Amino acid sequence: LGVITDIEDAAKYIRANWGKNGKAPKVGIIGGSYGGYSTLMGMTMFAGAYDAGVSNVGISNLMTFLMNTAPYRRILRISEYGDPDKDREALIKLSPTTHINKLKAPLMVIQGVNDPRVPVGEALQMYKELEKRRSPGCLILFPDEGHGAAKRSNIVATIGHSIAFLEKHLK
């Protein structure tokens, strides 16, 4: 688990060094793909480090991700993240869904429905967990996108919704 503590360290540094008049700032986290995974870990495993988060096409569960990513990508991802059989325990510990009970702050999840890299199920299972816990947040699905928005209107919507969400929860 020590391989991802930099996610929490970034928030700690900002709180310790960027405050005004002795008051620590609110801190948000946002990212796409691996950055989306990092956002989900920052919001769950390192709950309390961030005051709001926006995850775009992020992996929420490394086991389901490895089983459901496109077959041509699976072998490459196993070499990168770990083998579901040999590394099962580590993959579970490093999955945001494992730490969902710790979530304290609002979370927005954005996903393309046709994503061959990070299947839409990753976003859906994360959002279902948010709903189950009545955690503040939302899910934005783009039925005409894959791994991130490519169409101008969807890019604008992604940016606009992300800014509005972070402004609402960080100001």
XYZ file of C-alpha atoms in Angstrom:
171
model
C 0.000 0.000 0.000
C 3.029 2.245 0.369
C 3.169 2.625 -3.406
C 0.243 5.072 -3.428
C 0.761 7.164 -0.278
C 1.768 10.100 -2.491
C -1.956 10.559 -3.139
C -2.492 11.476 0.501
C 0.865 13.254 0.830
C -0.161 15.818 -1.805
C -3.215 16.875 0.237
C -1.200 16.985 3.453
C 1.388 19.246 1.825
C -1.240 21.619 0.448
C -3.050 21.859 3.788
C 0.215 22.502 5.647
C 1.660 25.039 3.214
C -1.076 26.821 1.285
C -3.347 28.069 4.044
C -4.158 31.718 4.732
C -4.308 33.392 8.116
C -3.576 30.111 9.869
C -6.507 28.361 8.188
C -5.933 25.249 6.069
C -7.492 25.400 2.589
C -10.111 23.056 1.243
C -8.493 20.618 -1.168
C -9.996 18.859 -4.180
C -8.719 15.988 -6.277
C -9.475 15.381 -9.949
C -8.077 12.987 -12.515
C -8.728 10.802 -15.512
C -7.814 7.168 -16.190
C -5.044 6.338 -13.681
C -5.700 9.814 -12.279
C -9.347 8.783 -11.913
C -8.219 5.736 -9.948
C -5.977 8.000 -7.842
C -8.960 10.263 -7.209
C -11.055 7.315 -6.047
C -8.254 6.155 -3.733
C -7.814 9.698 -2.416
C -11.507 9.836 -1.599
C -11.797 6.354 -0.056
C -8.569 4.872 1.262
C -7.294 8.335 2.220
C -10.714 9.686 3.207
C -10.509 13.065 4.853
C -7.457 14.088 2.850
C -9.667 15.728 0.203
C -12.851 17.768 0.512
C -14.262 16.821 -2.920
C -13.252 14.708 -5.890
C -13.962 14.182 -9.584
C -12.991 10.840 -11.093
C -13.061 10.526 -14.875
C -12.825 6.975 -16.302
C -11.222 5.710 -13.093
C -10.796 2.116 -11.966
C -12.879 1.422 -8.859
C -12.090 -2.260 -8.367
C -8.878 -3.767 -9.739
C -10.315 -7.305 -9.788
C -13.402 -6.432 -11.847
C -11.354 -4.098 -14.023
C -8.893 -6.867 -14.942
C -11.706 -9.317 -15.624
C -13.775 -6.897 -17.730
C -11.273 -4.797 -19.676
C -11.048 -5.628 -23.372
C -9.333 -9.019 -23.865
C -6.570 -7.546 -26.032
C -5.669 -5.228 -23.136
C -5.958 -7.708 -20.262
C -2.500 -9.266 -20.522
C -0.860 -5.847 -20.598
C -2.861 -4.661 -17.594
C -2.066 -7.820 -15.610
C 1.640 -7.174 -16.131
C 1.090 -3.600 -14.932
C -1.332 -4.047 -12.002
C -0.946 -7.690 -10.984
C -2.382 -11.119 -11.644
C -5.927 -11.660 -10.304
C -4.959 -15.141 -9.069
C -1.446 -14.581 -7.721
C -1.919 -11.004 -6.503
C -5.568 -11.160 -5.442
C -5.043 -9.890 -1.888
C -2.988 -6.880 -2.986
C -5.436 -6.033 -5.788
C -8.320 -6.059 -3.324
C -6.427 -3.869 -0.830
C -5.574 -1.410 -3.616
C -9.179 -1.119 -4.852
C -11.216 1.978 -3.999
C -14.382 -0.095 -3.484
C -12.617 -1.914 -0.628
C -12.371 1.397 1.241
C -15.755 2.891 0.267
C -16.984 2.854 3.887
C -14.385 5.527 4.705
C -15.702 8.003 2.115
C -16.482 11.370 3.740
C -16.629 13.939 0.953
C -18.634 14.562 -2.243
C -17.558 12.589 -5.302
C -18.424 12.992 -8.976
C -17.857 10.014 -11.288
C -17.640 10.542 -15.070
C -17.491 7.686 -17.583
C -17.882 6.873 -21.258
C -20.272 3.968 -21.757
C -18.223 2.516 -24.636
C -14.849 2.548 -22.861
C -12.788 -0.550 -23.816
C -10.021 0.346 -21.340
C -11.957 1.042 -18.148
C -15.380 -0.579 -18.604
C -18.463 1.413 -17.594
C -19.098 -1.135 -14.834
C -16.273 0.472 -12.845
C -18.186 3.756 -12.644
C -21.524 2.055 -12.059
C -20.321 -0.025 -9.125
C -18.714 3.029 -7.511
C -21.861 5.101 -7.926
C -24.066 2.287 -6.600
C -21.907 2.270 -3.473
C -22.293 6.051 -3.163
C -26.073 5.732 -3.466
C -26.223 2.880 -0.969
C -24.405 5.034 1.598
C -26.295 8.197 0.644
C -22.957 9.868 0.048
C -23.095 13.196 -1.780
C -22.071 12.921 -5.384
C -23.206 12.215 -8.889
C -22.605 10.081 -11.951
C -22.275 11.419 -15.482
C -22.352 8.860 -18.288
C -21.621 9.678 -21.907
C -23.352 7.054 -24.089
C -21.406 8.194 -27.156
C -17.899 8.164 -25.646
C -15.160 5.728 -24.738
C -12.077 6.337 -22.588
C -12.643 10.029 -21.919
C -14.597 12.567 -23.893
C -13.505 13.137 -27.506
C -16.484 15.089 -28.849
C -16.286 18.825 -28.279
C -19.707 19.068 -26.622
C -18.829 16.262 -24.207
C -15.431 17.778 -23.415
C -17.149 21.075 -22.612
C -19.739 19.257 -20.468
C -17.033 17.326 -18.601
C -15.055 20.463 -17.821
C -18.124 22.523 -16.963
C -19.661 19.944 -14.647
C -16.295 19.293 -12.972
C -15.697 22.989 -12.295
C -19.238 23.519 -11.007
C -18.996 20.477 -8.721
C -15.643 21.522 -7.269
C -16.753 25.136 -6.837
C -19.881 24.003 -5.007
C -17.962 21.802 -2.602
C -14.687 23.694 -2.173
C -15.737 27.360 -1.964
